[in-house]
Short mmCIF file of C-alpha atoms in Angstrom, two decimals:
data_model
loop_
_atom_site.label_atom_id
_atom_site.label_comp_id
_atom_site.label_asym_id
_atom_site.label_seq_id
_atom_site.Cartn_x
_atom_site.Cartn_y
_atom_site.Cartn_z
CA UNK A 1 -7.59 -13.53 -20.53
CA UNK A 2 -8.10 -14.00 -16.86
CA UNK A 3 -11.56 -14.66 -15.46
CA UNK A 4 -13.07 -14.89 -12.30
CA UNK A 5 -14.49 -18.54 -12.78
CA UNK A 6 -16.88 -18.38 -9.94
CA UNK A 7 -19.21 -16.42 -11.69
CA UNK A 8 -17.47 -15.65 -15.27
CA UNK A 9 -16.38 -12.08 -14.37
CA UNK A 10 -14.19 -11.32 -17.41
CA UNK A 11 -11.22 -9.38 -16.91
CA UNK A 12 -9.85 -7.78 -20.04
CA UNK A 13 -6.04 -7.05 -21.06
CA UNK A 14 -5.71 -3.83 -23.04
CA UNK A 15 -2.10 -3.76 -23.39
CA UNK A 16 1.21 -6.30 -21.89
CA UNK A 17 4.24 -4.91 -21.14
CA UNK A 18 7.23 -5.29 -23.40
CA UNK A 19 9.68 -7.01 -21.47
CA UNK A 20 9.80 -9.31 -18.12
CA UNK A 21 12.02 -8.86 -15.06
CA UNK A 22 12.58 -10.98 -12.01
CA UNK A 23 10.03 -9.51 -10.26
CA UNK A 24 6.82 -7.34 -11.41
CA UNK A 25 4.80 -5.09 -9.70
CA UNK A 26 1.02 -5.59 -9.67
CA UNK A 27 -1.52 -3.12 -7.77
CA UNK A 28 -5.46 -2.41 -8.22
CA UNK A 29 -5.61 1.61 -8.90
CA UNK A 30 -8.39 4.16 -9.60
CA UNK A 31 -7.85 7.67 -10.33
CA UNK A 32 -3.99 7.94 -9.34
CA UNK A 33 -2.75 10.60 -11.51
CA UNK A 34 -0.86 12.25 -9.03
CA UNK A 35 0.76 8.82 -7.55
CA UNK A 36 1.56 6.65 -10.14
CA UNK A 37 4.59 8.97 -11.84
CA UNK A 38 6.25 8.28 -8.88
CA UNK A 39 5.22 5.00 -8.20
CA UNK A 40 7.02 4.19 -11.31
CA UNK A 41 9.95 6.35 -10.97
CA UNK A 42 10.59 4.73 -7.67
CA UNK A 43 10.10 0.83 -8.59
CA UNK A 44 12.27 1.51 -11.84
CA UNK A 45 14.57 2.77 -9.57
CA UNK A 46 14.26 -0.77 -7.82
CA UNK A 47 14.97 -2.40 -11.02
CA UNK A 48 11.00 -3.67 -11.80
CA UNK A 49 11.12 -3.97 -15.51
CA UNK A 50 7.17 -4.95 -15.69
CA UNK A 51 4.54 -3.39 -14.02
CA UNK A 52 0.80 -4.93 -13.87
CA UNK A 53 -2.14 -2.39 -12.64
CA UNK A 54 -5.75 -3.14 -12.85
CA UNK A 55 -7.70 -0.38 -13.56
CA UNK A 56 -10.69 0.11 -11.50
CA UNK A 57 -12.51 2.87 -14.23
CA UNK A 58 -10.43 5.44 -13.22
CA UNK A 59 -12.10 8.94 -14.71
CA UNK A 60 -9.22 11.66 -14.35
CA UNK A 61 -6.37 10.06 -17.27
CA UNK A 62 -5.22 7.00 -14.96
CA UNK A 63 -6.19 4.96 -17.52
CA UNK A 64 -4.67 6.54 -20.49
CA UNK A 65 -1.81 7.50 -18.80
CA UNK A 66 -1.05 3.75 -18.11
CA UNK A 67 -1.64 2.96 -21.96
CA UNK A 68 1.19 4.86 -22.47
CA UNK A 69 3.85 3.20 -20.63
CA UNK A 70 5.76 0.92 -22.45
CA UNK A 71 6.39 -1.23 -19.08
CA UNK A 72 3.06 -1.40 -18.10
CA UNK A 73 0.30 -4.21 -18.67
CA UNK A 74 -3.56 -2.46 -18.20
CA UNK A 75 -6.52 -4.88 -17.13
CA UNK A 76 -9.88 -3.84 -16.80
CA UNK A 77 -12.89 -5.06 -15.96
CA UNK A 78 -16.60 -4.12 -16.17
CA UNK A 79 -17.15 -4.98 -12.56
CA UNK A 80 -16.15 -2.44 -10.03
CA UNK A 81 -13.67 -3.39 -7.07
CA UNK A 82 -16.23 -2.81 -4.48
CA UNK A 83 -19.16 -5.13 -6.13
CA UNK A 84 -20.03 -7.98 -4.58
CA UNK A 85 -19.23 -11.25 -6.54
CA UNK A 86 -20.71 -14.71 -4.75
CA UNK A 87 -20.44 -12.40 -1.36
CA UNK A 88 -17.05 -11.55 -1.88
CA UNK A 89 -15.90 -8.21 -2.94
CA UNK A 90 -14.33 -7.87 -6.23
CA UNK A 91 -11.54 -6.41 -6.09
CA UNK A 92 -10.11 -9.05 -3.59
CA UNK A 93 -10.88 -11.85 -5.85
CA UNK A 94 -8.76 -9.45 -8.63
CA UNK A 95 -5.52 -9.73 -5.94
CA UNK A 96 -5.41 -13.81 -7.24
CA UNK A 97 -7.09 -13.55 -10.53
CA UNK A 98 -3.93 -11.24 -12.06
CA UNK A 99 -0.56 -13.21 -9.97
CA UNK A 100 -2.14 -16.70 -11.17
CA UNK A 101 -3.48 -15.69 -14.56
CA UNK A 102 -0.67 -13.64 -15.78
CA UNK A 103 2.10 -14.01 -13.20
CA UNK A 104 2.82 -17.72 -12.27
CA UNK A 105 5.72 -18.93 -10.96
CA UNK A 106 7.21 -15.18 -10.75
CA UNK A 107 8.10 -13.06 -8.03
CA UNK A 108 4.99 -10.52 -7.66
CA UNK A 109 5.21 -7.19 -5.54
CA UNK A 110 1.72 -6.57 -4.59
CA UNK A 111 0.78 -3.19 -3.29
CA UNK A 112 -1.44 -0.07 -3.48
CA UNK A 113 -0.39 3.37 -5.60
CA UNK A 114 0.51 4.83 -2.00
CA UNK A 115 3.10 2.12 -1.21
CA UNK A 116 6.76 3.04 -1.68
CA UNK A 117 9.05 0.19 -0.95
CA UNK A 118 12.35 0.57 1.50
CA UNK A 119 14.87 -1.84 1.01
CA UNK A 120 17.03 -2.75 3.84
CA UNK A 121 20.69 -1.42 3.82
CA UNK A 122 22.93 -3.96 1.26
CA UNK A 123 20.21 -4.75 -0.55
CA UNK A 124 19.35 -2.28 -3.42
CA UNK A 125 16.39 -3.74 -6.01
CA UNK A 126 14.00 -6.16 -5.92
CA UNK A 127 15.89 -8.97 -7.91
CA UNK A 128 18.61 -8.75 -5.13
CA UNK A 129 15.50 -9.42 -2.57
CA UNK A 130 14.32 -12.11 -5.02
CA UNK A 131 17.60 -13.57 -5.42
CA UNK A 132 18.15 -13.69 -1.64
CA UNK A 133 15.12 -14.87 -1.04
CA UNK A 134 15.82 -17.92 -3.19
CA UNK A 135 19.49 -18.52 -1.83
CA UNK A 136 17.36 -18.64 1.98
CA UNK A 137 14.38 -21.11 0.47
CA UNK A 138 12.23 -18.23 1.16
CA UNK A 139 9.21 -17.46 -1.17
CA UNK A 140 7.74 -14.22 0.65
CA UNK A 141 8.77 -11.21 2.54
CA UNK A 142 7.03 -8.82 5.27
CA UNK A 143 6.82 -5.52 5.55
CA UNK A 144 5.95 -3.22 8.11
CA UNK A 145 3.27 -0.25 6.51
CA UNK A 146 4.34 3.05 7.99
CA UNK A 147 2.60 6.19 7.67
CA UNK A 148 4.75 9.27 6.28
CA UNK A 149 3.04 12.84 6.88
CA UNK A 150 3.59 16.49 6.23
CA UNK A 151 3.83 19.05 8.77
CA UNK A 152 0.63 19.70 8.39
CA UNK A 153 -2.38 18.88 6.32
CA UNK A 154 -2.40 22.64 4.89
CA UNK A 155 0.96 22.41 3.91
CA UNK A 156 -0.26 19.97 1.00
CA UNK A 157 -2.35 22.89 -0.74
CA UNK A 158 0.43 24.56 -2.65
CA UNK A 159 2.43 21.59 -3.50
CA UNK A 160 2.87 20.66 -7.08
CA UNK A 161 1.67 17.56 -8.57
CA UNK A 162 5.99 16.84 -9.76
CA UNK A 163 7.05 17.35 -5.86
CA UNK A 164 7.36 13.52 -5.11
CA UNK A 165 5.48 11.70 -2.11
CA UNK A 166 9.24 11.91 -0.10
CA UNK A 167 9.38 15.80 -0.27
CA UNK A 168 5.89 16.36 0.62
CA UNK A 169 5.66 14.04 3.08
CA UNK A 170 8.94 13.32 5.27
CA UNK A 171 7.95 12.86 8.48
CA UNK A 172 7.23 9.27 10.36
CA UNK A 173 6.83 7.75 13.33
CA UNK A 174 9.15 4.83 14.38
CA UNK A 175 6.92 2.56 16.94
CA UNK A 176 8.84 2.06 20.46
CA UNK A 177 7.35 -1.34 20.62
CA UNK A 178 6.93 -4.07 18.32
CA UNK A 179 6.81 -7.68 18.19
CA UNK A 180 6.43 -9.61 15.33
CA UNK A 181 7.45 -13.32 15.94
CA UNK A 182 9.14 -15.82 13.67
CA UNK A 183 6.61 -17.54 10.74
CA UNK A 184 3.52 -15.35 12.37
CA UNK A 185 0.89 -13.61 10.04
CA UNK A 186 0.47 -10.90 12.10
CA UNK A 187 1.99 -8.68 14.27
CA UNK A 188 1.54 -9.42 18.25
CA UNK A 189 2.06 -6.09 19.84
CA UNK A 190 2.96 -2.64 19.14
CA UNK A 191 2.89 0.75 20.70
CA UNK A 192 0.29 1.72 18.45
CA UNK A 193 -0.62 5.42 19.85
CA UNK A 194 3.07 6.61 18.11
CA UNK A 195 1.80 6.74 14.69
CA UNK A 196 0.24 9.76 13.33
CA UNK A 197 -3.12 8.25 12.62
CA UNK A 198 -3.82 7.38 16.24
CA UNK A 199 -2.72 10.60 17.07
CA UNK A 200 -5.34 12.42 14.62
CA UNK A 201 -8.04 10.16 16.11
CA UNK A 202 -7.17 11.20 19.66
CA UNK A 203 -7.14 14.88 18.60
CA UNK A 204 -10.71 14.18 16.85
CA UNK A 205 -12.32 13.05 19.74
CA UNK A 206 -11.39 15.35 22.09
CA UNK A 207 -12.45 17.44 20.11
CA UNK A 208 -15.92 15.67 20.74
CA UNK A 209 -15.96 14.82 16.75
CA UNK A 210 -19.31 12.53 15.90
CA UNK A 211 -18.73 9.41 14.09
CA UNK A 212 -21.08 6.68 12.69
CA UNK A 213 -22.22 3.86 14.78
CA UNK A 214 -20.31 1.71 12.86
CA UNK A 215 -17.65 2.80 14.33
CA UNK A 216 -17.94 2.28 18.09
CA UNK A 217 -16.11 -0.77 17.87
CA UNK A 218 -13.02 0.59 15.78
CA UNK A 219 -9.56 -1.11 16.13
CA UNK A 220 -6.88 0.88 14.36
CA UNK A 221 -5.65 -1.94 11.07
CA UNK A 222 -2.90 -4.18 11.02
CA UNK A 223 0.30 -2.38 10.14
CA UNK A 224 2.05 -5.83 8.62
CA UNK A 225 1.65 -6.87 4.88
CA UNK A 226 3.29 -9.22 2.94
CA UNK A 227 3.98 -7.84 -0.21
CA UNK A 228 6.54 -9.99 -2.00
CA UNK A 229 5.45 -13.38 -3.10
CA UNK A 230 6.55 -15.89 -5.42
CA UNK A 231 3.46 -16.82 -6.90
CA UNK A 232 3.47 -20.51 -7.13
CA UNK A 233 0.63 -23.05 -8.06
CA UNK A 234 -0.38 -22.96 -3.70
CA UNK A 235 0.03 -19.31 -3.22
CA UNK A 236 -3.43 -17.13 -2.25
CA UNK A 237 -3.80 -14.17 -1.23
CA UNK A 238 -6.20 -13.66 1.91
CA UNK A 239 -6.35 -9.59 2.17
CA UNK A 240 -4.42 -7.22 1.85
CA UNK A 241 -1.95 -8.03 4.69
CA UNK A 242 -2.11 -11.93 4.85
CA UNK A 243 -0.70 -14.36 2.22
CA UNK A 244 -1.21 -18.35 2.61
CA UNK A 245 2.23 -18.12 3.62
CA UNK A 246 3.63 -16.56 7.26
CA UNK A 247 6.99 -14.95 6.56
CA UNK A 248 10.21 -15.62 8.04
CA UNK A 249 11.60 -13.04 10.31
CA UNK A 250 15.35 -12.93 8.45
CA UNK A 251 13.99 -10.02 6.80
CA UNK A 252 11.67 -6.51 7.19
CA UNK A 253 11.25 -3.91 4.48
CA UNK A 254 8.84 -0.74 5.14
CA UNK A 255 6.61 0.47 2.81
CA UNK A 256 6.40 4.07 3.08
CA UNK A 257 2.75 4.83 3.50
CA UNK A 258 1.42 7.86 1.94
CA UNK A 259 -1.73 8.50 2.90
CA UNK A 260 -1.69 12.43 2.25
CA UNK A 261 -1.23 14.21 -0.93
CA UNK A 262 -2.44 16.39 -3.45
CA UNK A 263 -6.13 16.11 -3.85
CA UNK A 264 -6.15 13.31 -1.34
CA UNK A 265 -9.62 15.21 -0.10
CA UNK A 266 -11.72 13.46 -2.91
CA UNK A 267 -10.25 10.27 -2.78
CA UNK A 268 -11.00 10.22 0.90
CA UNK A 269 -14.16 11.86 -0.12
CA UNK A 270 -14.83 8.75 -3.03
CA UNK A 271 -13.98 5.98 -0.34
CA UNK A 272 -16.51 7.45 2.18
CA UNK A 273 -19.17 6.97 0.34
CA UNK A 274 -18.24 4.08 -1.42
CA UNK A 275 -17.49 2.03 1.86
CA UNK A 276 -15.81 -0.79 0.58
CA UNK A 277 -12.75 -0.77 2.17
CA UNK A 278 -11.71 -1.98 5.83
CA UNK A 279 -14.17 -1.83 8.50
CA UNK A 280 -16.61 0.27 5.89
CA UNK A 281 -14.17 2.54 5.02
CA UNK A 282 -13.47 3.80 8.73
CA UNK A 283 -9.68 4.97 8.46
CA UNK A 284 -11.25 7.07 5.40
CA UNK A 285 -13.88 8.46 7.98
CA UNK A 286 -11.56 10.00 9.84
CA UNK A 287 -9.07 11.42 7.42
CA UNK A 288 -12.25 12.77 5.96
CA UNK A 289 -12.77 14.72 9.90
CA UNK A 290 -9.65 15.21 9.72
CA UNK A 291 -9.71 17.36 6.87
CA UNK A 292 -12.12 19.30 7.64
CA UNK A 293 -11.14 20.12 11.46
CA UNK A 294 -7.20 19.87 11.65
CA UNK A 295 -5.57 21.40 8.69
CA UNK A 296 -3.63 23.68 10.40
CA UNK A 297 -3.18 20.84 13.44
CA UNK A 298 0.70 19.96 13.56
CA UNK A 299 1.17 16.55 12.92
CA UNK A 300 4.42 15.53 14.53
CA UNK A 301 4.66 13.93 17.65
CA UNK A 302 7.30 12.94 20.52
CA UNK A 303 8.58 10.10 18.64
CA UNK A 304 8.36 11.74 15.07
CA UNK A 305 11.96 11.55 13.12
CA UNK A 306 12.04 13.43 9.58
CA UNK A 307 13.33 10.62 6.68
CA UNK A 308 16.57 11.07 5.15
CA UNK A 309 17.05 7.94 3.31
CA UNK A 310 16.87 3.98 3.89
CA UNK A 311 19.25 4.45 7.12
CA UNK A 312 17.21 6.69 9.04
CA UNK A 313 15.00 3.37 9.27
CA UNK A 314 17.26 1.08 9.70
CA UNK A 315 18.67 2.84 12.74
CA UNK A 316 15.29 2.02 14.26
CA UNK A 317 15.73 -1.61 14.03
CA UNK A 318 11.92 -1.71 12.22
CA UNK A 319 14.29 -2.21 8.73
CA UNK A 320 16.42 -4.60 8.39
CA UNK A 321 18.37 -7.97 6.77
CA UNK A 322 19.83 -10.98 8.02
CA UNK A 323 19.53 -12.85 4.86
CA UNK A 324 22.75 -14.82 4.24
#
């Protein structure tokens, strides 16, 4: 079983999945009953034969619902992601603990119950990526985390729970500028204001919307990741967006970003007062503002395109392949 060995954290393994595929899936989730159906349905789609989630207590059938997949390995732990373990918070020390406990030497997708992977055009499942990766002496890819959106925030009170992420939420905003150099962690520069979440924040405050202190300071978060990694005896992972590895720029996949969906409210509600997350939970603050004040606000702006399939982002340039 893997263990934190810093302080003897144990993490427990209540059930492995039944078979292994070039790449798994691994992602830290808590109360995701609406998500993960889809999650799965989409990475199967991708060709993931093994999927490992770490199950941060989740109260609402997360848990049992996970038990019940036969291509899913379930970890849990009785220390919660946001505790603090030798001044570090849990759950990041849980992003290495799984990949080099259970994972080495495999290709790992990392990401979050909200993250929906787009391939580029000619490539159509992770073990293609993995294998191209290889063929290119590649061992990671980026991505580009892209908000999708309804039309409005109302809109999301009649769906139904089967309606996936894609119908509810089609809309996204393709930035006019960005640069992300060659072998760089991080993107350089970007015409942040397109996206929808700067947008809600500009709405917010001119709507003279009070926020805490905290926040005086806020920067909008990095919009790279790097998701795919083949988990070797040097790899680490730093955050969320930053792997001991920079990526090449031969390749950019998007991960559709849905922050919105049914009964998103608590969850934003949870992570509010929680304040564990980035900057103490300040993208949470203002969805949370958000949902109270705009829910009839339309969402779209002058750069907005409605998604169609994997082409309507490659078009863009922000998704693409020059693998050989």
């Amino acid at each position: 079983m893997p263990t934190d060995t810093s302080n003897n954290t144990q993490i427990v393994i209540h059930r492995q999945p039944k078979a292994q595929g070039k790449v798994a899936v691994f992602g830290i989730v808590r109360n995701e009953m609406y998500l993960l159906p889809h999650l799965l349905e989409h990475y199967r789609r991708l060709d993931v034969k093994d999927f490992w989630f770490h199950d941060d207590q989740s109260d609402d059938g997360t848990f049992e619902f996970l038990m019940r997949q036969p291509d899913v390995g379930v970890t849990r732990s009785q220390t919660r992601f946001g505790d603090k373990v030798d001044d570090k918070i849990f759950g990041y020390r849980v992003k290495n603990i799984i990949p080099r406990g259970l994972l080495r030497n495999r290709w790992v997708a990392t990401l979050d119950a909200d993250e929906f992977m787009v391939l580029p055009p000619g490539i159509d499942t992770l073990p293609q990526l993995a294998l191209s990766l290889e063929r290119n002496n590649l061992i990671v890819a980026r991505a580009l985390m892209m908000d999708f959106f309804p039309q409005t925030l109302e809109s999301l009170r009649s769906a139904k729970m089967e309606q996936t992420p894609f119908e509810l939420c089609p809309f996204f905003d393709p930035w006019e500028r960005l640069e992300w150099p060659d072998n760089m962690f991080n993107v350089t520069g970007i015409s942040v204001a397109d996206g929808v979440r700067p947008r809600i924040l500009k709405e917010l405050l001119d709507r003279r919307t009070r926020f805490p202190a905290f926040m005086k300071d806020y920067k909008f978060a990095n919009v790279n990741k790097t998701p795919i990694a083949f988990w070797n005896e040097g790899m680490h992972a730093f955050s969320a967006h930053r792997t001991s590895v920079a990526p090449s720029d031969k390749v950019q996949l998007v991960l559709a970003h849905f922050k919105f969906y049914p009964g998103h409210e608590a969850r934003t509600d949870e992570a509010v007062v929680a304040g564990v997350h980035w900057k103490s939970a300040s993208e949470y603050h203002i969805l949370k503002a958000a949902n109270e004040q705009l829910m009839t606000w339309p969402l779209q702006g002058p750069r907005t395109q409605r998604f169609t399939g994997k082409d309507d982002l490659a078009k863009t340039g922000l998704l693409y392949s020059r693998l050989e």
